Short mmCIF file of C-alpha atoms in Angstrom, two decimals:
data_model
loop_
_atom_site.label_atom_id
_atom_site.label_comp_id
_atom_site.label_asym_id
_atom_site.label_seq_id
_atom_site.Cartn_x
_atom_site.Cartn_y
_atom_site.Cartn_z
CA UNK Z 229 -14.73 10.52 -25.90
CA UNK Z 230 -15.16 13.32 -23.55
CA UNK Z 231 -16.56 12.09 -20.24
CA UNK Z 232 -19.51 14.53 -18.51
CA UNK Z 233 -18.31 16.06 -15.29
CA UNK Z 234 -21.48 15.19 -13.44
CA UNK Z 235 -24.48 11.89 -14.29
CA UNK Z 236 -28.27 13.09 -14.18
CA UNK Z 237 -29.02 12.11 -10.75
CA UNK Z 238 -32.51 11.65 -12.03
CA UNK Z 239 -32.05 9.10 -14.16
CA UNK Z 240 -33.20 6.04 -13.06
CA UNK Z 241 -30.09 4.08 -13.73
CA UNK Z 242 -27.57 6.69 -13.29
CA UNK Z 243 -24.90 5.89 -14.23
CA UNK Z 244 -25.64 4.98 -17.48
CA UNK Z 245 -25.98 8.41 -18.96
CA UNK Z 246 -24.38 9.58 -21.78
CA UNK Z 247 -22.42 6.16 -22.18
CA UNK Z 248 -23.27 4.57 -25.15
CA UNK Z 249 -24.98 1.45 -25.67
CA UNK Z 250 -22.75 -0.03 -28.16
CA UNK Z 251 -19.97 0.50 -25.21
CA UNK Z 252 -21.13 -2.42 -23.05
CA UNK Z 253 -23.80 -5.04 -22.02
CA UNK Z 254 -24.46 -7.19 -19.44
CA UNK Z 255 -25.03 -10.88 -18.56
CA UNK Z 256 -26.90 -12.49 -16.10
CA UNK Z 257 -25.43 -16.22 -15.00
CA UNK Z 258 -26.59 -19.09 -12.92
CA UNK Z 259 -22.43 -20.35 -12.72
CA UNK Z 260 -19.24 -19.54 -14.13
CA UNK Z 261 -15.92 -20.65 -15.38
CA UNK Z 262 -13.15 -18.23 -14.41
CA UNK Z 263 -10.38 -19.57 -16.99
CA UNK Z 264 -7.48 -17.70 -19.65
CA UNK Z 265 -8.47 -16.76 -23.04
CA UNK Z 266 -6.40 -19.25 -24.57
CA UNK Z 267 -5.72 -23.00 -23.72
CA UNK Z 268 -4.29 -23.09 -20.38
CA UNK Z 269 -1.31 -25.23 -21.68
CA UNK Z 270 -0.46 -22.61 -23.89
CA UNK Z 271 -0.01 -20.12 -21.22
CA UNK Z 272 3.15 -19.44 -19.45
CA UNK Z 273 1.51 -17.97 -16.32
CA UNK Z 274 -2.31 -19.62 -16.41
CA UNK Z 275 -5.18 -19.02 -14.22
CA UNK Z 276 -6.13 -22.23 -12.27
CA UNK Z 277 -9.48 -22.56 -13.71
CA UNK Z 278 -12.67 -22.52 -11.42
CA UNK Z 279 -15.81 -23.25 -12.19
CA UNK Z 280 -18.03 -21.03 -9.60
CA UNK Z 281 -21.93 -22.31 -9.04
CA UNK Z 282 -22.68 -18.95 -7.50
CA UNK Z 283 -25.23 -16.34 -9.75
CA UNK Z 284 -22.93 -13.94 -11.62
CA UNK Z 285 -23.38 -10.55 -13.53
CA UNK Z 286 -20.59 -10.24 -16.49
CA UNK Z 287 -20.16 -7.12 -17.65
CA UNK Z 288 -18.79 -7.33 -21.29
CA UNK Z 289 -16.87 -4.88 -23.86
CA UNK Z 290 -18.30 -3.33 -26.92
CA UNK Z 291 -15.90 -6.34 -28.83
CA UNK Z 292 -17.84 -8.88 -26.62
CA UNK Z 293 -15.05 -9.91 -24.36
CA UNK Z 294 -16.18 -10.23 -20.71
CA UNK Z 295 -13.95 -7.78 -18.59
CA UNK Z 296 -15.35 -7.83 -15.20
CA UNK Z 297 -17.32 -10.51 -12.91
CA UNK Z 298 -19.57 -9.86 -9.73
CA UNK Z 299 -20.62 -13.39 -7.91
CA UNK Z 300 -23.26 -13.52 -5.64
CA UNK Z 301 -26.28 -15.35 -3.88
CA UNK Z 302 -29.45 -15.09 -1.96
CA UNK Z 303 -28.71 -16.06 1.44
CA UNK Z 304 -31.35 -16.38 4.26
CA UNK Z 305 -32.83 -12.99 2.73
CA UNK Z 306 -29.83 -10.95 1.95
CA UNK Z 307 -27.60 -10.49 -0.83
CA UNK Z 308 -24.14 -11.72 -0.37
CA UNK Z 309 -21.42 -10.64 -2.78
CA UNK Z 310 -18.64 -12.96 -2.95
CA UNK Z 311 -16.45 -11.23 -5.58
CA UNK Z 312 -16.15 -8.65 -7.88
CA UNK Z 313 -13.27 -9.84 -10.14
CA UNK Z 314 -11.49 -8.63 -13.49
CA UNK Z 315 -11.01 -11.08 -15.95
CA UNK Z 316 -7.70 -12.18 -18.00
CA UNK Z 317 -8.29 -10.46 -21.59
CA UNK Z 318 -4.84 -9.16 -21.99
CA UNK Z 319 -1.79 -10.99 -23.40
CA UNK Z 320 1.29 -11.03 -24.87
CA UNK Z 321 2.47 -13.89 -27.85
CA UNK Z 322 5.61 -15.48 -26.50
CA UNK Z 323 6.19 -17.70 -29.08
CA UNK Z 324 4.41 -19.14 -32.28
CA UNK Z 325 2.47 -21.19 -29.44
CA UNK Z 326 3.11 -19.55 -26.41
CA UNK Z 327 1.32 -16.71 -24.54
CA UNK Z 328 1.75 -14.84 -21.43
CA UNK Z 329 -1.05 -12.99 -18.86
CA UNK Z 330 0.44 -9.77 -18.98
CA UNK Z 331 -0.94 -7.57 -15.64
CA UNK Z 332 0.03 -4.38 -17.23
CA UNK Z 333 -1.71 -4.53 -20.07
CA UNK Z 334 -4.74 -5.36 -18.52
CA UNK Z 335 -4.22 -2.30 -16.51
CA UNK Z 336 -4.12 -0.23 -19.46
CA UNK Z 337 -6.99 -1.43 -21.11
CA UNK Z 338 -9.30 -1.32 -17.75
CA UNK Z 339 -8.14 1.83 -17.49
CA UNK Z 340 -9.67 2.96 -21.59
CA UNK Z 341 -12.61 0.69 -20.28
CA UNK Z 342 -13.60 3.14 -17.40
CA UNK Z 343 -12.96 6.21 -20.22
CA UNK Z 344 -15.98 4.46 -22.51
CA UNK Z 345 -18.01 3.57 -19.59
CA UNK Z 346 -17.16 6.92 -17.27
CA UNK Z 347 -16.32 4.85 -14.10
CA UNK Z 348 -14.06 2.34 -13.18
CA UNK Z 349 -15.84 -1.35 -14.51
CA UNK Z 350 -16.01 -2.17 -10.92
CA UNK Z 351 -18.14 0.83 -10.14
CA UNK Z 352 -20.12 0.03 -12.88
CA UNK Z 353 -20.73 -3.53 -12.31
CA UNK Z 354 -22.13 -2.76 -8.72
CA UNK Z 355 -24.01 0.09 -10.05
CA UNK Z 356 -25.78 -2.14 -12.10
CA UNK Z 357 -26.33 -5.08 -9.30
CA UNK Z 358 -27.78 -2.56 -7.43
CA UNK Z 359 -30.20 -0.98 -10.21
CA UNK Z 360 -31.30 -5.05 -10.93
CA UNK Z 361 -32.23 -5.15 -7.30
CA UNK Z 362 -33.61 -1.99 -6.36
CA UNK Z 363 -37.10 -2.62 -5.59
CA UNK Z 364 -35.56 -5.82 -3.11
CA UNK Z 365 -33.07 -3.72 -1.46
CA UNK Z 366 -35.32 -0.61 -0.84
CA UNK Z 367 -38.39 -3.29 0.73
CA UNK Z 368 -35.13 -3.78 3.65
CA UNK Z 369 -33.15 -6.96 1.55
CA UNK Z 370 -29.49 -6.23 2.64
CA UNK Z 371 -26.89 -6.45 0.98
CA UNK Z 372 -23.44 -7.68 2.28
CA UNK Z 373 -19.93 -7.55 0.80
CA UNK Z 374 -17.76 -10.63 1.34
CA UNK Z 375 -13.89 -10.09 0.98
CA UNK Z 376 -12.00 -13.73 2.25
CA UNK Z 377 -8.87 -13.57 3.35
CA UNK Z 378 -6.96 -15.19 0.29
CA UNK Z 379 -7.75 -11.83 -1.37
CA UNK Z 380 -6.33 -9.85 1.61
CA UNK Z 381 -3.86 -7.59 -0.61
CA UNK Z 382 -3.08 -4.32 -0.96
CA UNK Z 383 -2.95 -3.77 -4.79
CA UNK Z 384 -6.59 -5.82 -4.81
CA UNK Z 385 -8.36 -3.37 -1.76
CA UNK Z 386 -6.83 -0.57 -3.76
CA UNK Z 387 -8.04 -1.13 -7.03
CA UNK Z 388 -11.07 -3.04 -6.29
CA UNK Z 389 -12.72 -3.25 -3.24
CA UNK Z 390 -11.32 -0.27 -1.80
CA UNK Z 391 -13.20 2.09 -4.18
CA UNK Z 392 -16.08 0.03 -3.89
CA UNK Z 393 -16.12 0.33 -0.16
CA UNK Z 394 -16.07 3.88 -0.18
CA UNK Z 395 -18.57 4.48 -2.50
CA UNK Z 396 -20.97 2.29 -1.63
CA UNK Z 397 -20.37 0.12 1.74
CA UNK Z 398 -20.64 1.61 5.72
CA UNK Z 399 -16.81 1.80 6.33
CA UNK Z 400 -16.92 -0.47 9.45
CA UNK Z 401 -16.99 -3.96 8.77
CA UNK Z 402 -19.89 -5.62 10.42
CA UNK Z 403 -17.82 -8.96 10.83
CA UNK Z 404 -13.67 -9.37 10.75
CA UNK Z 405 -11.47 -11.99 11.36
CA UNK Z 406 -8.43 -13.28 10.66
CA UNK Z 407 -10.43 -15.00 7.52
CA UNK Z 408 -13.19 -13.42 6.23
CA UNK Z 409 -14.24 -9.17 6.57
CA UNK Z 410 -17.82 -8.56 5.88
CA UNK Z 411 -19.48 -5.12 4.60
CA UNK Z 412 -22.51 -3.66 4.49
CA UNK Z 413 -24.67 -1.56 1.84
CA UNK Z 414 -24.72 2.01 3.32
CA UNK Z 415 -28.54 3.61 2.12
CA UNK Z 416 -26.41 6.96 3.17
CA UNK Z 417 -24.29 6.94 0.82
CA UNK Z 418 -25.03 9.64 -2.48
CA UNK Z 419 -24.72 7.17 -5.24
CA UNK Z 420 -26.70 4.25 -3.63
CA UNK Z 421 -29.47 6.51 -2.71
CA UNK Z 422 -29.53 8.18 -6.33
CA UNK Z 423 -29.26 4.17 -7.65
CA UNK Z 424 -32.82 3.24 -5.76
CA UNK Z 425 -34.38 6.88 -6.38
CA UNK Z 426 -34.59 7.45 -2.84
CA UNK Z 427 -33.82 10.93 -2.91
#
């Protein structure tokens, strides 16, 4: 699939343009279990599994398989985002009963994701948040990016939250310390502004 050089900036969602339906959907969530794909005693290298009471928006593949996770709740008035996460679907069969989380793999197939969808699935994902909430955010809600310290790393800021920064955060943090760094939604910024239609 040949991706368009530019999105309709009038389109009310955006991103969405040209990118088929059949390519993805989305699921809204009151909580969520972060766990493997398989049993976790089958896995040589499992996920500790969490179960997370915060609202989340899955973003899934055209097979069905949820790829990517953004957690968040309304706090005192503004939106918080606690994580924006990719989820184990890649693995390799070690044995007749043993698998293993393979990172690279992953990699690849995020990476033929972002082809289908035209963006990196994080992108997307926030793009979306951000389209839900529109009419909130333009009435002055706020919305604030939370990245904790155990997440501190540079291949996650890189692939993740670095992007997402850039694109769609001020670049000063409005709170740092030696545990938590807190962002907020820039209305500056070309995408976020073409997201709400305030241009």
């Amino acid at each position: 699939m040949k991706l368009p050089k530019k999105r309709l900036l009038v389109s009310p969602t955006w991103y969405k343009d040209n990118i088929p339906k059949k390519s993805f959907r989305f699921e809204e969530k009151d909580s969520f279990d972060y766990t493997d794909r398989y049993q976790q005693d089958i896995v040589m290298n499992p996920l500790v599994p969490h179960h997370s009471l915060q609202k989340h928006l899955v973003l899934y593949d055209k097979t069905g398989i949820p790829r990517f996770a953004l957690a968040y709740m309304e706090v005192a008035g503004i939106f918080e985002i606690y994580a924006i996460q990719r989820l184990r679907t890649q693995y390799v069969q070690i044995s007749q009963n043993k698998y293993e989380w393979s990172p690279a793999l992953e990699t690849e197939a995020n990476k033929r994701f972002a082809k289908e969808l035209g963006m990196f699935p994080s992108e997307f994902i926030m793009c979306e948040f951000l389209h839900r909430f529109a009419d909130e955010i333009k009435s002055g809600k706020p919305v604030r990016l939370r990245i904790y310290s155990l997440v501190k790393n540079k291949s996650l800021i890189a692939n993740i939250y670095g992007p997402i920064i850039e694109r769609f955060f001020k670049p000063k943090p409005i709170f740092e310390n030696e545990v938590l760094t807190i962002y907020e939604l820039s209305l500056d910024k070309k995408r976020v502004r073409a997201i709400l239609g305030l241009d």
